[in-house]
Amino acid sequence: MAEVADLIAEIIRYGKAKGMDQKTIASFGQISAETLSRKKRGENEDMYVSSLSKLARAVGLKLVLVPDDPVIDKINRGNLFE
């Protein structure tokens, strides 16, 4: 499941853009920097949604569910007719 690693990488990317290092981001999720690094690499993929949510909130993001529909995705990206 690459989704967790992708989410972690995006959270870290966003946090770094705000001047946060990985250790600081990890502390907000109440996990170690080492665990965060392993999750980013895709090792031991399972992670609590609550931990992901805390990490996301720490950097100014939030987790949301969206429909898995290619038409809606095109509408959201503004390229329905491309």
PDB file of N, CA and C in Angstrom:
ATOM      1  N   MET A   1       0.828  -1.183   0.000  1.00  0.00           N
ATOM      2  CA  MET A   1       0.000   0.000   0.000  1.00  0.00           C
ATOM      3  C   MET A   1       0.872   1.245   0.000  1.00  0.00           C
ATOM      4  N   ALA A   2       1.098   1.804  -1.128  1.00  0.00           N
ATOM      5  CA  ALA A   2       1.937   2.989  -1.251  1.00  0.00           C
ATOM      6  C   ALA A   2       1.214   4.247  -0.782  1.00  0.00           C
ATOM      7  N   GLU A   3      -0.071   4.184  -0.552  1.00  0.00           N
ATOM      8  CA  GLU A   3      -0.829   5.372  -0.184  1.00  0.00           C
ATOM      9  C   GLU A   3      -0.312   6.022   1.090  1.00  0.00           C
ATOM     10  N   VAL A   4       0.001   5.228   2.118  1.00  0.00           N
ATOM     11  CA  VAL A   4       0.496   5.784   3.377  1.00  0.00           C
ATOM     12  C   VAL A   4       1.820   6.494   3.145  1.00  0.00           C
ATOM     13  N   ALA A   5       2.725   5.865   2.428  1.00  0.00           N
ATOM     14  CA  ALA A   5       4.019   6.483   2.143  1.00  0.00           C
ATOM     15  C   ALA A   5       3.840   7.775   1.357  1.00  0.00           C
ATOM     16  N   ASP A   6       2.906   7.788   0.414  1.00  0.00           N
ATOM     17  CA  ASP A   6       2.631   8.999  -0.361  1.00  0.00           C
ATOM     18  C   ASP A   6       2.082  10.110   0.526  1.00  0.00           C
ATOM     19  N   LEU A   7       1.171   9.760   1.423  1.00  0.00           N
ATOM     20  CA  LEU A   7       0.618  10.753   2.340  1.00  0.00           C
ATOM     21  C   LEU A   7       1.695  11.319   3.257  1.00  0.00           C
ATOM     22  N   ILE A   8       2.519  10.445   3.788  1.00  0.00           N
ATOM     23  CA  ILE A   8       3.600  10.885   4.677  1.00  0.00           C
ATOM     24  C   ILE A   8       4.555  11.800   3.924  1.00  0.00           C
ATOM     25  N   ALA A   9       4.926  11.411   2.706  1.00  0.00           N
ATOM     26  CA  ALA A   9       5.845  12.234   1.911  1.00  0.00           C
ATOM     27  C   ALA A   9       5.248  13.616   1.661  1.00  0.00           C
ATOM     28  N   GLU A  10       3.956  13.676   1.375  1.00  0.00           N
ATOM     29  CA  GLU A  10       3.301  14.967   1.134  1.00  0.00           C
ATOM     30  C   GLU A  10       3.254  15.803   2.411  1.00  0.00           C
ATOM     31  N   ILE A  11       2.956  15.174   3.530  1.00  0.00           N
ATOM     32  CA  ILE A  11       2.935  15.881   4.818  1.00  0.00           C
ATOM     33  C   ILE A  11       4.323  16.451   5.117  1.00  0.00           C
ATOM     34  N   ILE A  12       5.350  15.649   4.919  1.00  0.00           N
ATOM     35  CA  ILE A  12       6.718  16.111   5.176  1.00  0.00           C
ATOM     36  C   ILE A  12       7.084  17.250   4.224  1.00  0.00           C
ATOM     37  N   ARG A  13       6.761  17.096   2.968  1.00  0.00           N
ATOM     38  CA  ARG A  13       7.043  18.139   1.969  1.00  0.00           C
ATOM     39  C   ARG A  13       6.388  19.466   2.370  1.00  0.00           C
ATOM     40  N   TYR A  14       5.125  19.378   2.758  1.00  0.00           N
ATOM     41  CA  TYR A  14       4.380  20.568   3.150  1.00  0.00           C
ATOM     42  C   TYR A  14       4.975  21.181   4.416  1.00  0.00           C
ATOM     43  N   GLY A  15       5.316  20.334   5.370  1.00  0.00           N
ATOM     44  CA  GLY A  15       5.921  20.823   6.612  1.00  0.00           C
ATOM     45  C   GLY A  15       7.260  21.496   6.377  1.00  0.00           C
ATOM     46  N   LYS A  16       8.085  20.902   5.533  1.00  0.00           N
ATOM     47  CA  LYS A  16       9.388  21.489   5.232  1.00  0.00           C
ATOM     48  C   LYS A  16       9.243  22.845   4.551  1.00  0.00           C
ATOM     49  N   ALA A  17       8.212  22.987   3.711  1.00  0.00           N
ATOM     50  CA  ALA A  17       7.955  24.277   3.063  1.00  0.00           C
ATOM     51  C   ALA A  17       7.604  25.346   4.098  1.00  0.00           C
ATOM     52  N   LYS A  18       7.120  24.909   5.254  1.00  0.00           N
ATOM     53  CA  LYS A  18       6.790  25.832   6.344  1.00  0.00           C
ATOM     54  C   LYS A  18       7.929  25.932   7.359  1.00  0.00           C
ATOM     55  N   GLY A  19       9.078  25.342   7.034  1.00  0.00           N
ATOM     56  CA  GLY A  19      10.240  25.449   7.906  1.00  0.00           C
ATOM     57  C   GLY A  19      10.329  24.419   9.014  1.00  0.00           C
ATOM     58  N   MET A  20       9.525  23.364   8.926  1.00  0.00           N
ATOM     59  CA  MET A  20       9.552  22.321   9.960  1.00  0.00           C
ATOM     60  C   MET A  20      10.459  21.185   9.514  1.00  0.00           C
ATOM     61  N   ASP A  21      11.197  20.618  10.463  1.00  0.00           N
ATOM     62  CA  ASP A  21      11.989  19.447  10.118  1.00  0.00           C
ATOM     63  C   ASP A  21      11.186  18.186  10.443  1.00  0.00           C
ATOM     64  N   GLN A  22      11.701  17.048   9.989  1.00  0.00           N
ATOM     65  CA  GLN A  22      10.980  15.784  10.143  1.00  0.00           C
ATOM     66  C   GLN A  22      10.775  15.425  11.613  1.00  0.00           C
ATOM     67  N   LYS A  23      11.743  15.740  12.447  1.00  0.00           N
ATOM     68  CA  LYS A  23      11.641  15.424  13.874  1.00  0.00           C
ATOM     69  C   LYS A  23      10.483  16.194  14.515  1.00  0.00           C
ATOM     70  N   THR A  24      10.345  17.452  14.153  1.00  0.00           N
ATOM     71  CA  THR A  24       9.261  18.268  14.695  1.00  0.00           C
ATOM     72  C   THR A  24       7.907  17.752  14.219  1.00  0.00           C
ATOM     73  N   ILE A  25       7.831  17.434  12.942  1.00  0.00           N
ATOM     74  CA  ILE A  25       6.580  16.901  12.390  1.00  0.00           C
ATOM     75  C   ILE A  25       6.205  15.611  13.105  1.00  0.00           C
ATOM     76  N   ALA A  26       7.172  14.726  13.295  1.00  0.00           N
ATOM     77  CA  ALA A  26       6.924  13.445  13.970  1.00  0.00           C
ATOM     78  C   ALA A  26       6.415  13.652  15.386  1.00  0.00           C
ATOM     79  N   SER A  27       6.972  14.628  16.094  1.00  0.00           N
ATOM     80  CA  SER A  27       6.558  14.853  17.480  1.00  0.00           C
ATOM     81  C   SER A  27       5.082  15.238  17.566  1.00  0.00           C
ATOM     82  N   PHE A  28       4.584  15.979  16.593  1.00  0.00           N
ATOM     83  CA  PHE A  28       3.167  16.339  16.580  1.00  0.00           C
ATOM     84  C   PHE A  28       2.284  15.108  16.384  1.00  0.00           C
ATOM     85  N   GLY A  29       2.776  14.116  15.663  1.00  0.00           N
ATOM     86  CA  GLY A  29       2.027  12.884  15.459  1.00  0.00           C
ATOM     87  C   GLY A  29       2.253  11.869  16.557  1.00  0.00           C
ATOM     88  N   GLN A  30       3.024  12.262  17.545  1.00  0.00           N
ATOM     89  CA  GLN A  30       3.350  11.410  18.691  1.00  0.00           C
ATOM     90  C   GLN A  30       4.011  10.104  18.255  1.00  0.00           C
ATOM     91  N   ILE A  31       4.898  10.244  17.243  1.00  0.00           N
ATOM     92  CA  ILE A  31       5.710   9.111  16.800  1.00  0.00           C
ATOM     93  C   ILE A  31       7.154   9.585  16.718  1.00  0.00           C
ATOM     94  N   SER A  32       8.078   8.643  16.652  1.00  0.00           N
ATOM     95  CA  SER A  32       9.479   9.022  16.558  1.00  0.00           C
ATOM     96  C   SER A  32       9.821   9.444  15.127  1.00  0.00           C
ATOM     97  N   ALA A  33      10.881  10.225  15.010  1.00  0.00           N
ATOM     98  CA  ALA A  33      11.344  10.636  13.682  1.00  0.00           C
ATOM     99  C   ALA A  33      11.754   9.408  12.871  1.00  0.00           C
ATOM    100  N   GLU A  34      12.292   8.405  13.545  1.00  0.00           N
ATOM    101  CA  GLU A  34      12.690   7.164  12.874  1.00  0.00           C
ATOM    102  C   GLU A  34      11.470   6.451  12.293  1.00  0.00           C
ATOM    103  N   THR A  35      10.391   6.385  13.063  1.00  0.00           N
ATOM    104  CA  THR A  35       9.163   5.752  12.579  1.00  0.00           C
ATOM    105  C   THR A  35       8.608   6.520  11.387  1.00  0.00           C
ATOM    106  N   LEU A  36       8.616   7.837  11.468  1.00  0.00           N
ATOM    107  CA  LEU A  36       8.133   8.660  10.360  1.00  0.00           C
ATOM    108  C   LEU A  36       8.953   8.393   9.104  1.00  0.00           C
ATOM    109  N   SER A  37      10.249   8.298   9.263  1.00  0.00           N
ATOM    110  CA  SER A  37      11.138   8.027   8.132  1.00  0.00           C
ATOM    111  C   SER A  37      10.850   6.663   7.510  1.00  0.00           C
ATOM    112  N   ARG A  38      10.632   5.654   8.368  1.00  0.00           N
ATOM    113  CA  ARG A  38      10.308   4.307   7.859  1.00  0.00           C
ATOM    114  C   ARG A  38       8.986   4.313   7.102  1.00  0.00           C
ATOM    115  N   LYS A  39       7.999   5.022   7.627  1.00  0.00           N
ATOM    116  CA  LYS A  39       6.696   5.098   6.964  1.00  0.00           C
ATOM    117  C   LYS A  39       6.836   5.789   5.609  1.00  0.00           C
ATOM    118  N   LYS A  40       7.666   6.824   5.560  1.00  0.00           N
ATOM    119  CA  LYS A  40       7.893   7.548   4.308  1.00  0.00           C
ATOM    120  C   LYS A  40       8.520   6.644   3.253  1.00  0.00           C
ATOM    121  N   ARG A  41       9.385   5.734   3.689  1.00  0.00           N
ATOM    122  CA  ARG A  41      10.032   4.791   2.767  1.00  0.00           C
ATOM    123  C   ARG A  41       9.126   3.618   2.412  1.00  0.00           C
ATOM    124  N   GLY A  42       7.971   3.517   3.063  1.00  0.00           N
ATOM    125  CA  GLY A  42       7.039   2.446   2.753  1.00  0.00           C
ATOM    126  C   GLY A  42       7.245   1.194   3.571  1.00  0.00           C
ATOM    127  N   GLU A  43       8.082   1.275   4.589  1.00  0.00           N
ATOM    128  CA  GLU A  43       8.299   0.122   5.472  1.00  0.00           C
ATOM    129  C   GLU A  43       7.181   0.081   6.511  1.00  0.00           C
ATOM    130  N   ASN A  44       6.709  -1.117   6.818  1.00  0.00           N
ATOM    131  CA  ASN A  44       5.682  -1.273   7.853  1.00  0.00           C
ATOM    132  C   ASN A  44       4.541  -0.283   7.616  1.00  0.00           C
ATOM    133  N   GLU A  45       3.848  -0.457   6.512  1.00  0.00           N
ATOM    134  CA  GLU A  45       2.902   0.515   5.976  1.00  0.00           C
ATOM    135  C   GLU A  45       1.745   0.907   6.886  1.00  0.00           C
ATOM    136  N   ASP A  46       1.257   0.031   7.718  1.00  0.00           N
ATOM    137  CA  ASP A  46       0.073   0.359   8.509  1.00  0.00           C
ATOM    138  C   ASP A  46       0.341   1.533   9.441  1.00  0.00           C
ATOM    139  N   MET A  47      -0.673   2.391   9.554  1.00  0.00           N
ATOM    140  CA  MET A  47      -0.570   3.541  10.442  1.00  0.00           C
ATOM    141  C   MET A  47      -1.977   3.942  10.848  1.00  0.00           C
ATOM    142  N   TYR A  48      -2.135   4.337  12.082  1.00  0.00           N
ATOM    143  CA  TYR A  48      -3.437   4.787  12.554  1.00  0.00           C
ATOM    144  C   TYR A  48      -3.848   6.056  11.821  1.00  0.00           C
ATOM    145  N   VAL A  49      -5.124   6.139  11.496  1.00  0.00           N
ATOM    146  CA  VAL A  49      -5.653   7.345  10.866  1.00  0.00           C
ATOM    147  C   VAL A  49      -5.463   8.538  11.807  1.00  0.00           C
ATOM    148  N   SER A  50      -5.607   8.313  13.097  1.00  0.00           N
ATOM    149  CA  SER A  50      -5.444   9.407  14.061  1.00  0.00           C
ATOM    150  C   SER A  50      -4.023   9.968  14.009  1.00  0.00           C
ATOM    151  N   SER A  51      -3.024   9.109  13.828  1.00  0.00           N
ATOM    152  CA  SER A  51      -1.643   9.590  13.722  1.00  0.00           C
ATOM    153  C   SER A  51      -1.444  10.382  12.441  1.00  0.00           C
ATOM    154  N   LEU A  52      -1.967   9.875  11.334  1.00  0.00           N
ATOM    155  CA  LEU A  52      -1.883  10.612  10.068  1.00  0.00           C
ATOM    156  C   LEU A  52      -2.572  11.968  10.184  1.00  0.00           C
ATOM    157  N   SER A  53      -3.718  11.987  10.832  1.00  0.00           N
ATOM    158  CA  SER A  53      -4.464  13.226  10.994  1.00  0.00           C
ATOM    159  C   SER A  53      -3.676  14.234  11.830  1.00  0.00           C
ATOM    160  N   LYS A  54      -3.062  13.782  12.908  1.00  0.00           N
ATOM    161  CA  LYS A  54      -2.243  14.672  13.747  1.00  0.00           C
ATOM    162  C   LYS A  54      -1.067  15.231  12.960  1.00  0.00           C
ATOM    163  N   LEU A  55      -0.420  14.383  12.180  1.00  0.00           N
ATOM    164  CA  LEU A  55       0.714  14.837  11.367  1.00  0.00           C
ATOM    165  C   LEU A  55       0.257  15.875  10.357  1.00  0.00           C
ATOM    166  N   ALA A  56      -0.861  15.605   9.701  1.00  0.00           N
ATOM    167  CA  ALA A  56      -1.383  16.535   8.696  1.00  0.00           C
ATOM    168  C   ALA A  56      -1.740  17.875   9.334  1.00  0.00           C
ATOM    169  N   ARG A  57      -2.453  17.829  10.452  1.00  0.00           N
ATOM    170  CA  ARG A  57      -2.847  19.070  11.129  1.00  0.00           C
ATOM    171  C   ARG A  57      -1.638  19.874  11.578  1.00  0.00           C
ATOM    172  N   ALA A  58      -0.583  19.188  11.961  1.00  0.00           N
ATOM    173  CA  ALA A  58       0.628  19.872  12.438  1.00  0.00           C
ATOM    174  C   ALA A  58       1.237  20.769  11.376  1.00  0.00           C
ATOM    175  N   VAL A  59       1.050  20.401  10.112  1.00  0.00           N
ATOM    176  CA  VAL A  59       1.651  21.191   9.025  1.00  0.00           C
ATOM    177  C   VAL A  59       0.611  22.046   8.287  1.00  0.00           C
ATOM    178  N   GLY A  60      -0.631  22.021   8.767  1.00  0.00           N
ATOM    179  CA  GLY A  60      -1.667  22.838   8.152  1.00  0.00           C
ATOM    180  C   GLY A  60      -2.488  22.140   7.088  1.00  0.00           C
ATOM    181  N   LEU A  61      -2.507  20.829   7.112  1.00  0.00           N
ATOM    182  CA  LEU A  61      -3.315  20.047   6.178  1.00  0.00           C
ATOM    183  C   LEU A  61      -4.398  19.312   6.953  1.00  0.00           C
ATOM    184  N   LYS A  62      -5.352  18.725   6.239  1.00  0.00           N
ATOM    185  CA  LYS A  62      -6.328  17.853   6.878  1.00  0.00           C
ATOM    186  C   LYS A  62      -6.616  16.679   5.951  1.00  0.00           C
ATOM    187  N   LEU A  63      -6.927  15.561   6.553  1.00  0.00           N
ATOM    188  CA  LEU A  63      -7.282  14.372   5.788  1.00  0.00           C
ATOM    189  C   LEU A  63      -8.759  14.439   5.434  1.00  0.00           C
ATOM    190  N   VAL A  64      -9.081  14.113   4.197  1.00  0.00           N
ATOM    191  CA  VAL A  64     -10.473  14.086   3.760  1.00  0.00           C
ATOM    192  C   VAL A  64     -10.688  12.884   2.853  1.00  0.00           C
ATOM    193  N   LEU A  65     -11.921  12.458   2.765  1.00  0.00           N
ATOM    194  CA  LEU A  65     -12.297  11.401   1.830  1.00  0.00           C
ATOM    195  C   LEU A  65     -12.941  12.058   0.626  1.00  0.00           C
ATOM    196  N   VAL A  66     -12.578  11.616  -0.559  1.00  0.00           N
ATOM    197  CA  VAL A  66     -13.169  12.144  -1.787  1.00  0.00           C
ATOM    198  C   VAL A  66     -13.606  10.962  -2.645  1.00  0.00           C
ATOM    199  N   PRO A  67     -14.593  11.174  -3.489  1.00  0.00           N
ATOM    200  CA  PRO A  67     -15.036  10.088  -4.363  1.00  0.00           C
ATOM    201  C   PRO A  67     -13.913   9.638  -5.296  1.00  0.00           C
ATOM    202  N   ASP A  68     -13.842   8.360  -5.507  1.00  0.00           N
ATOM    203  CA  ASP A  68     -12.860   7.793  -6.431  1.00  0.00           C
ATOM    204  C   ASP A  68     -13.529   7.695  -7.797  1.00  0.00           C
ATOM    205  N   ASP A  69     -13.655   8.823  -8.454  1.00  0.00           N
ATOM    206  CA  ASP A  69     -14.358   8.912  -9.719  1.00  0.00           C
ATOM    207  C   ASP A  69     -13.545   9.772 -10.674  1.00  0.00           C
ATOM    208  N   PRO A  70     -13.115   9.211 -11.812  1.00  0.00           N
ATOM    209  CA  PRO A  70     -12.264   9.976 -12.728  1.00  0.00           C
ATOM    210  C   PRO A  70     -12.916  11.249 -13.259  1.00  0.00           C
ATOM    211  N   VAL A  71     -14.238  11.260 -13.413  1.00  0.00           N
ATOM    212  CA  VAL A  71     -14.914  12.456 -13.911  1.00  0.00           C
ATOM    213  C   VAL A  71     -14.841  13.568 -12.859  1.00  0.00           C
ATOM    214  N   ILE A  72     -15.118  13.223 -11.618  1.00  0.00           N
ATOM    215  CA  ILE A  72     -15.035  14.212 -10.542  1.00  0.00           C
ATOM    216  C   ILE A  72     -13.603  14.717 -10.402  1.00  0.00           C
ATOM    217  N   ASP A  73     -12.644  13.833 -10.548  1.00  0.00           N
ATOM    218  CA  ASP A  73     -11.239  14.231 -10.480  1.00  0.00           C
ATOM    219  C   ASP A  73     -10.919  15.257 -11.571  1.00  0.00           C
ATOM    220  N   LYS A  74     -11.395  15.020 -12.782  1.00  0.00           N
ATOM    221  CA  LYS A  74     -11.167  15.971 -13.882  1.00  0.00           C
ATOM    222  C   LYS A  74     -11.842  17.312 -13.598  1.00  0.00           C
ATOM    223  N   ILE A  75     -13.044  17.269 -13.049  1.00  0.00           N
ATOM    224  CA  ILE A  75     -13.743  18.507 -12.707  1.00  0.00           C
ATOM    225  C   ILE A  75     -12.950  19.282 -11.658  1.00  0.00           C
ATOM    226  N   ASN A  76     -12.491  18.590 -10.625  1.00  0.00           N
ATOM    227  CA  ASN A  76     -11.723  19.242  -9.561  1.00  0.00           C
ATOM    228  C   ASN A  76     -10.425  19.839 -10.079  1.00  0.00           C
ATOM    229  N   ARG A  77      -9.827  19.213 -11.061  1.00  0.00           N
ATOM    230  CA  ARG A  77      -8.579  19.726 -11.639  1.00  0.00           C
ATOM    231  C   ARG A  77      -8.828  20.782 -12.706  1.00  0.00           C
ATOM    232  N   GLY A  78     -10.082  20.949 -13.101  1.00  0.00           N
ATOM    233  CA  GLY A  78     -10.425  21.953 -14.093  1.00  0.00           C
ATOM    234  C   GLY A  78     -10.104  21.547 -15.515  1.00  0.00           C
ATOM    235  N   ASN A  79      -9.995  20.256 -15.768  1.00  0.00           N
ATOM    236  CA  ASN A  79      -9.687  19.800 -17.138  1.00  0.00           C
ATOM    237  C   ASN A  79     -10.676  18.733 -17.622  1.00  0.00           C
ATOM    238  N   LEU A  80     -11.953  18.979 -17.408  1.00  0.00           N
ATOM    239  CA  LEU A  80     -12.983  18.002 -17.789  1.00  0.00           C
ATOM    240  C   LEU A  80     -12.962  17.694 -19.273  1.00  0.00           C
ATOM    241  N   PHE A  81     -12.700  18.672 -20.100  1.00  0.00           N
ATOM    242  CA  PHE A  81     -12.803  18.473 -21.553  1.00  0.00           C
ATOM    243  C   PHE A  81     -11.449  18.280 -22.235  1.00  0.00           C
ATOM    244  N   GLU A  82     -10.434  18.009 -21.473  1.00  0.00           N
ATOM    245  CA  GLU A  82      -9.117  17.763 -22.070  1.00  0.00           C
ATOM    246  C   GLU A  82      -8.886  16.298 -22.287  1.00  0.00           C
TER     247      GLU A  82
END
